[in-house]
Amino acid sequence: MRRVPADRFARLKSASMENPLIAIVPAAGIGARAGRADGVPKQYRVLHGEPMLRRAVRALLADPRIAQVRVAVAAEDPWAAQALAGLPRTVWRPCGGPTRAATVRAALRDAGLMPDAWVLVHDAARPGLPAQALARLIDTCLLRDRGGLLALPVADTVKQAVPASSSGPEEGDAPADAVARTLPRDHLWLAQTPQMFRAGELAAALDACAADPRVTDEASAVELSGGRAPLLVPGSRRNDKLTWPEDFDWFEAWLRGRPDAS
C-alpha cells in the first residue's frame, strides 16, 4: 500500500477537518435502459440481496472523511426509506428534478453548504466503487486544492458513426450505423464518478449551464462554465456504470464470487 509522507498526510487531515466532505447521490431517475418491466427504478434493483442504491451509498461511507451522504430522490419516491434504512451518516431528500443536473442543483441548495465545502457526486448506478479509488480521488483533490473525477483511459479503438438514416440503403431488414471515421484514442478518458468539487464552484457552474444540453456530468458543467480544468484521477473497472440488463448480470456474477459481498 502506498505510504503518504507525514507532511502530506497532515495537509490531507487538516483539509478534511476544515471543510467536511459531503457526498450527493442523484437518484431521481427511472433507468429506462435497464429494461425493468415492473416500474421500479433501476437504482432499487436488488443485487445479491441488497438494493443497488444502498450498495452505492455504502461504498461512499467506506471513507470516514465523508461526513454525510445525501441521496436526492423523486418527490414521492416510495422506495428510498426502506432501501436506505439503518445506514449511518445518510439522509434522503425528495428534491429530485427532471434531469441529473437539476437533481444535483436541487440537492446542493437543499444541503445549504458553505461555498468552500467539498462535494462528491456519485452515480447510484455505480455500486462497485472501490475504497482505494475513492480515497485516491479525495487525496488528489485535497492535495491539489482542485476539483477532479475518477476516469479510465480509453483502451479500445473508437469509431464515430454515420447514423443509419444517412448512410445509404441497407441490405436486409435491420438498418445499422456505419463507420464515419476512427478517432485517435490518445488522451481520451471515460468519465466515472464520484466527481469532486467545491460546493460553490459546482453550484455556479450548474447554474450557468442550466440550459446547455452538453452538460452530462458535473465536470462538463465546470468545463463549459470556464472553471479550472478538472483533474483526471485513475478509477477502476469495478466502478463501471450499470446501464443495460447484461451489466447487472456481470455484476451479480462478480458479487457471487466474493465472500464479503453482503
CSV table of C-alpha atoms in Angstrom, one decimal:
chain,number,residue,atom,x,y,z
A,1,MET,CA,0.0,0.0,0.0
A,2,ARG,CA,1.4,3.4,-0.9
A,3,ARG,CA,2.6,5.4,2.1
A,4,VAL,CA,1.7,9.1,2.3
A,5,PRO,CA,4.5,11.3,3.6
A,6,ALA,CA,3.9,12.7,7.0
A,7,ASP,CA,3.6,16.3,5.8
A,8,ARG,CA,1.2,15.5,3.1
A,9,PHE,CA,-0.9,13.3,5.5
A,10,ALA,CA,-1.1,16.3,7.8
A,11,ARG,CA,-2.3,18.5,5.0
A,12,LEU,CA,-4.9,16.0,4.0
A,13,LYS,CA,-6.2,15.7,7.6
A,14,SER,CA,-6.3,19.4,8.0
A,15,ALA,CA,-8.2,20.0,4.8
A,16,SER,CA,-10.8,17.4,5.5
A,17,MET,CA,-11.4,18.7,9.1
A,18,GLU,CA,-11.7,22.4,8.0
A,19,ASN,CA,-14.1,21.6,5.2
A,20,PRO,CA,-16.1,18.4,5.8
A,21,LEU,CA,-16.8,16.3,2.7
A,22,ILE,CA,-20.4,15.8,1.7
A,23,ALA,CA,-21.5,13.2,-0.9
A,24,ILE,CA,-24.6,13.6,-3.1
A,25,VAL,CA,-26.2,10.7,-4.9
A,26,PRO,CA,-28.7,11.8,-7.5
A,27,ALA,CA,-31.3,9.0,-7.6
A,28,ALA,CA,-34.4,10.5,-9.1
A,29,GLY,CA,-34.4,8.8,-12.5
A,30,ILE,CA,-36.1,5.7,-13.7
A,31,GLY,CA,-33.3,4.0,-15.6
A,32,ALA,CA,-35.3,3.1,-18.7
A,33,ARG,CA,-32.4,1.5,-20.5
A,34,ALA,CA,-32.1,-1.2,-17.7
A,35,GLY,CA,-35.2,-2.9,-19.1
A,36,ARG,CA,-37.3,-3.1,-16.0
A,37,ALA,CA,-40.9,-4.2,-16.6
A,38,ASP,CA,-42.2,-3.7,-13.0
A,39,GLY,CA,-41.9,0.1,-12.9
A,40,VAL,CA,-39.3,0.1,-10.1
A,41,PRO,CA,-36.4,2.4,-10.9
A,42,LYS,CA,-33.2,0.6,-11.6
A,43,GLN,CA,-31.4,2.1,-8.5
A,44,TYR,CA,-33.6,-0.1,-6.4
A,45,ARG,CA,-32.9,-3.3,-8.2
A,46,VAL,CA,-31.7,-5.9,-5.7
A,47,LEU,CA,-28.1,-7.1,-6.3
A,48,HIS,CA,-27.1,-10.1,-4.2
A,49,GLY,CA,-29.8,-9.3,-1.6
A,50,GLU,CA,-29.3,-5.5,-1.4
A,51,PRO,CA,-30.7,-2.6,-3.5
A,52,MET,CA,-28.1,-1.1,-5.9
A,53,LEU,CA,-28.6,2.3,-4.3
A,54,ARG,CA,-27.7,1.1,-0.9
A,55,ARG,CA,-24.6,-0.6,-2.2
A,56,ALA,CA,-23.5,2.7,-3.9
A,57,VAL,CA,-24.1,4.6,-0.6
A,58,ARG,CA,-22.2,2.1,1.4
A,59,ALA,CA,-19.3,2.4,-1.0
A,60,LEU,CA,-19.1,6.1,-0.1
A,61,LEU,CA,-19.4,5.5,3.6
A,62,ALA,CA,-16.3,3.4,3.4
A,63,ASP,CA,-14.2,6.6,3.7
A,64,PRO,CA,-14.7,8.1,7.2
A,65,ARG,CA,-13.8,11.6,5.8
A,66,ILE,CA,-17.2,11.7,4.1
A,67,ALA,CA,-19.3,13.4,6.8
A,68,GLN,CA,-22.6,12.7,5.2
A,69,VAL,CA,-24.2,11.1,2.2
A,70,ARG,CA,-27.3,13.0,0.8
A,71,VAL,CA,-29.5,11.0,-1.6
A,72,ALA,CA,-31.7,13.1,-3.8
A,73,VAL,CA,-34.8,11.1,-4.9
A,74,ALA,CA,-38.0,11.9,-6.7
A,75,ALA,CA,-40.8,13.9,-4.9
A,76,GLU,CA,-43.0,10.9,-4.0
A,77,ASP,CA,-40.4,8.1,-4.0
A,78,PRO,CA,-41.9,5.2,-2.0
A,79,TRP,CA,-38.7,3.0,-2.0
A,80,ALA,CA,-35.9,5.2,-0.6
A,81,ALA,CA,-36.8,4.9,3.1
A,82,GLN,CA,-36.6,1.1,3.1
A,83,ALA,CA,-33.6,0.9,0.8
A,84,LEU,CA,-31.5,3.2,3.0
A,85,ALA,CA,-32.8,2.2,6.4
A,86,GLY,CA,-30.1,2.0,9.1
A,87,LEU,CA,-27.2,3.4,7.1
A,88,PRO,CA,-25.1,5.8,9.2
A,89,ARG,CA,-24.4,9.4,8.1
A,90,THR,CA,-27.0,9.1,5.4
A,91,VAL,CA,-30.1,11.2,4.7
A,92,TRP,CA,-32.5,11.0,1.7
A,93,ARG,CA,-34.3,14.1,0.4
A,94,PRO,CA,-37.3,14.2,-2.0
A,95,CYS,CA,-35.7,17.1,-4.1
A,96,GLY,CA,-35.0,15.3,-7.4
A,97,GLY,CA,-35.5,17.1,-10.7
A,98,PRO,CA,-36.2,16.0,-14.3
A,99,THR,CA,-32.5,15.7,-15.2
A,100,ARG,CA,-29.4,14.7,-13.4
A,101,ALA,CA,-28.1,18.3,-13.4
A,102,ALA,CA,-31.4,19.6,-12.0
A,103,THR,CA,-31.3,17.0,-9.2
A,104,VAL,CA,-27.7,17.9,-8.3
A,105,ARG,CA,-28.5,21.6,-8.3
A,106,ALA,CA,-31.5,21.0,-6.0
A,107,ALA,CA,-29.5,18.8,-3.7
A,108,LEU,CA,-26.9,21.5,-3.3
A,109,ARG,CA,-29.5,24.1,-2.5
A,110,ASP,CA,-31.1,21.7,0.0
A,111,ALA,CA,-27.8,20.9,1.7
A,112,GLY,CA,-27.1,24.6,2.3
A,113,LEU,CA,-23.4,24.1,2.2
A,114,MET,CA,-20.7,26.8,2.5
A,115,PRO,CA,-19.0,27.6,-0.8
A,116,ASP,CA,-15.7,26.1,0.3
A,117,ALA,CA,-17.2,22.8,1.3
A,118,TRP,CA,-16.1,19.8,-0.8
A,119,VAL,CA,-18.9,17.8,-2.6
A,120,LEU,CA,-18.6,14.4,-4.2
A,121,VAL,CA,-21.3,13.5,-6.7
A,122,HIS,CA,-21.7,9.7,-7.2
A,123,ASP,CA,-24.0,7.7,-9.5
A,124,ALA,CA,-26.4,5.4,-7.9
A,125,ALA,CA,-25.7,3.0,-10.8
A,126,ARG,CA,-22.0,2.6,-9.7
A,127,PRO,CA,-22.3,0.2,-6.8
A,128,GLY,CA,-18.8,-1.3,-7.2
A,129,LEU,CA,-16.8,1.8,-6.3
A,130,PRO,CA,-13.6,0.5,-4.6
A,131,ALA,CA,-12.5,2.2,-1.4
A,132,GLN,CA,-9.0,2.7,-2.9
A,133,ALA,CA,-10.3,4.6,-5.9
A,134,LEU,CA,-12.5,6.8,-3.7
A,135,ALA,CA,-9.5,7.6,-1.4
A,136,ARG,CA,-7.3,8.3,-4.4
A,137,LEU,CA,-9.8,10.9,-5.7
A,138,ILE,CA,-10.2,12.6,-2.3
A,139,ASP,CA,-6.5,12.6,-1.6
A,140,THR,CA,-5.7,14.1,-5.1
A,141,CYS,CA,-8.3,16.8,-4.9
A,142,LEU,CA,-7.4,17.9,-1.4
A,143,LEU,CA,-3.7,17.9,-2.0
A,144,ARG,CA,-4.0,19.9,-5.3
A,145,ASP,CA,-6.9,22.0,-4.0
A,146,ARG,CA,-8.7,21.4,-7.3
A,147,GLY,CA,-11.8,19.6,-8.5
A,148,GLY,CA,-11.5,16.3,-10.2
A,149,LEU,CA,-13.1,13.0,-11.2
A,150,LEU,CA,-12.4,9.3,-11.4
A,151,ALA,CA,-11.9,8.2,-15.0
A,152,LEU,CA,-10.3,5.4,-17.1
A,153,PRO,CA,-8.1,5.8,-20.2
A,154,VAL,CA,-9.8,4.5,-23.3
A,155,ALA,CA,-8.3,1.2,-24.3
A,156,ASP,CA,-10.5,0.2,-27.3
A,157,THR,CA,-10.5,1.6,-30.8
A,158,VAL,CA,-13.1,4.3,-31.0
A,159,LYS,CA,-15.4,4.6,-34.1
A,160,GLN,CA,-17.5,7.6,-34.9
A,161,ALA,CA,-20.7,6.6,-36.7
A,162,VAL,CA,-22.8,7.9,-39.6
A,163,PRO,CA,-26.4,7.4,-38.5
A,164,ALA,CA,-28.2,4.6,-40.3
A,165,SER,CA,-30.7,7.1,-41.8
A,166,SER,CA,-27.9,8.9,-43.7
A,167,SER,CA,-25.6,6.0,-44.5
A,168,GLY,CA,-27.4,4.9,-47.7
A,169,PRO,CA,-29.6,1.9,-48.5
A,170,GLU,CA,-29.3,-1.2,-46.2
A,171,GLU,CA,-29.2,-4.8,-47.0
A,172,GLY,CA,-31.7,-6.9,-45.0
A,173,ASP,CA,-34.4,-5.7,-42.6
A,174,ALA,CA,-32.4,-4.0,-39.8
A,175,PRO,CA,-30.8,-0.7,-40.5
A,176,ALA,CA,-27.4,-0.2,-38.9
A,177,ASP,CA,-25.0,2.7,-38.3
A,178,ALA,CA,-21.8,2.8,-40.5
A,179,VAL,CA,-18.3,4.0,-39.6
A,180,ALA,CA,-17.6,7.6,-40.4
A,181,ARG,CA,-14.1,7.6,-39.1
A,182,THR,CA,-11.8,6.2,-36.4
A,183,LEU,CA,-10.9,8.5,-33.6
A,184,PRO,CA,-7.4,8.6,-32.1
A,185,ARG,CA,-7.8,7.3,-28.6
A,186,ASP,CA,-4.7,9.0,-27.2
A,187,HIS,CA,-5.6,11.3,-24.3
A,188,LEU,CA,-9.2,10.0,-24.3
A,189,TRP,CA,-10.7,9.0,-20.9
A,190,LEU,CA,-14.1,7.5,-19.9
A,191,ALA,CA,-15.6,9.6,-17.1
A,192,GLN,CA,-16.7,7.9,-13.9
A,193,THR,CA,-17.9,9.1,-10.6
A,194,PRO,CA,-17.5,10.4,-7.9
A,195,GLN,CA,-16.7,13.8,-9.2
A,196,MET,CA,-15.4,16.1,-6.5
A,197,PHE,CA,-15.7,19.9,-6.5
A,198,ARG,CA,-16.1,22.8,-4.1
A,199,ALA,CA,-19.8,23.4,-3.5
A,200,GLY,CA,-19.7,27.0,-4.6
A,201,GLU,CA,-17.8,26.2,-7.8
A,202,LEU,CA,-20.1,23.4,-8.7
A,203,ALA,CA,-23.3,25.3,-7.9
A,204,ALA,CA,-22.2,28.3,-10.0
A,205,ALA,CA,-21.2,26.0,-12.9
A,206,LEU,CA,-24.6,24.1,-12.9
A,207,ASP,CA,-26.5,27.4,-12.7
A,208,ALA,CA,-24.5,28.9,-15.6
A,209,CYS,CA,-25.1,25.9,-17.8
A,210,ALA,CA,-28.6,25.0,-16.7
A,211,ALA,CA,-30.0,25.1,-20.3
A,212,ASP,CA,-26.9,23.6,-22.1
A,213,PRO,CA,-27.6,20.1,-23.4
A,214,ARG,CA,-23.8,19.4,-23.5
A,215,VAL,CA,-23.8,19.1,-19.7
A,216,THR,CA,-23.9,15.3,-19.0
A,217,ASP,CA,-21.9,15.3,-15.7
A,218,GLU,CA,-20.6,17.8,-13.1
A,219,ALA,CA,-17.2,18.0,-14.8
A,220,SER,CA,-18.7,19.1,-18.1
A,221,ALA,CA,-20.6,21.9,-16.4
A,222,VAL,CA,-17.3,23.1,-14.7
A,223,GLU,CA,-15.5,22.9,-18.1
A,224,LEU,CA,-18.2,24.8,-20.0
A,225,SER,CA,-18.6,27.5,-17.4
A,226,GLY,CA,-14.9,28.4,-17.7
A,227,GLY,CA,-13.7,26.8,-14.4
A,228,ARG,CA,-10.3,25.2,-13.8
A,229,ALA,CA,-9.9,22.0,-15.8
A,230,PRO,CA,-10.9,19.1,-13.6
A,231,LEU,CA,-8.2,16.6,-12.6
A,232,LEU,CA,-8.4,13.1,-14.1
A,233,VAL,CA,-7.8,10.5,-11.4
A,234,PRO,CA,-7.5,6.8,-12.3
A,235,GLY,CA,-10.7,5.0,-11.5
A,236,SER,CA,-11.5,1.2,-11.7
A,237,ARG,CA,-13.3,-1.2,-14.0
A,238,ARG,CA,-15.2,-2.3,-10.9
A,239,ASN,CA,-16.7,1.2,-10.9
A,240,ASP,CA,-18.3,0.8,-14.3
A,241,LYS,CA,-21.9,2.1,-14.6
A,242,LEU,CA,-24.7,-0.5,-14.7
A,243,THR,CA,-26.9,0.6,-17.5
A,244,TRP,CA,-28.0,-2.3,-19.7
A,245,PRO,CA,-29.6,-5.6,-18.5
A,246,GLU,CA,-26.4,-7.5,-19.2
A,247,ASP,CA,-24.4,-5.1,-16.9
A,248,PHE,CA,-26.4,-6.3,-14.0
A,249,ASP,CA,-25.6,-9.9,-14.9
A,250,TRP,CA,-21.9,-9.5,-14.8
A,251,PHE,CA,-22.0,-7.5,-11.5
A,252,GLU,CA,-24.2,-10.2,-9.9
A,253,ALA,CA,-21.7,-12.8,-11.1
A,254,TRP,CA,-18.8,-10.8,-9.6
A,255,LEU,CA,-20.7,-10.4,-6.3
A,256,ARG,CA,-21.3,-14.2,-6.1
A,257,GLY,CA,-17.6,-14.7,-6.3
A,258,ARG,CA,-16.9,-12.5,-3.3
A,259,PRO,CA,-17.2,-13.9,0.3
A,260,ASP,CA,-17.8,-10.4,1.6
A,261,ALA,CA,-20.5,-9.3,-0.9
A,262,SER,CA,-23.3,-9.0,1.6
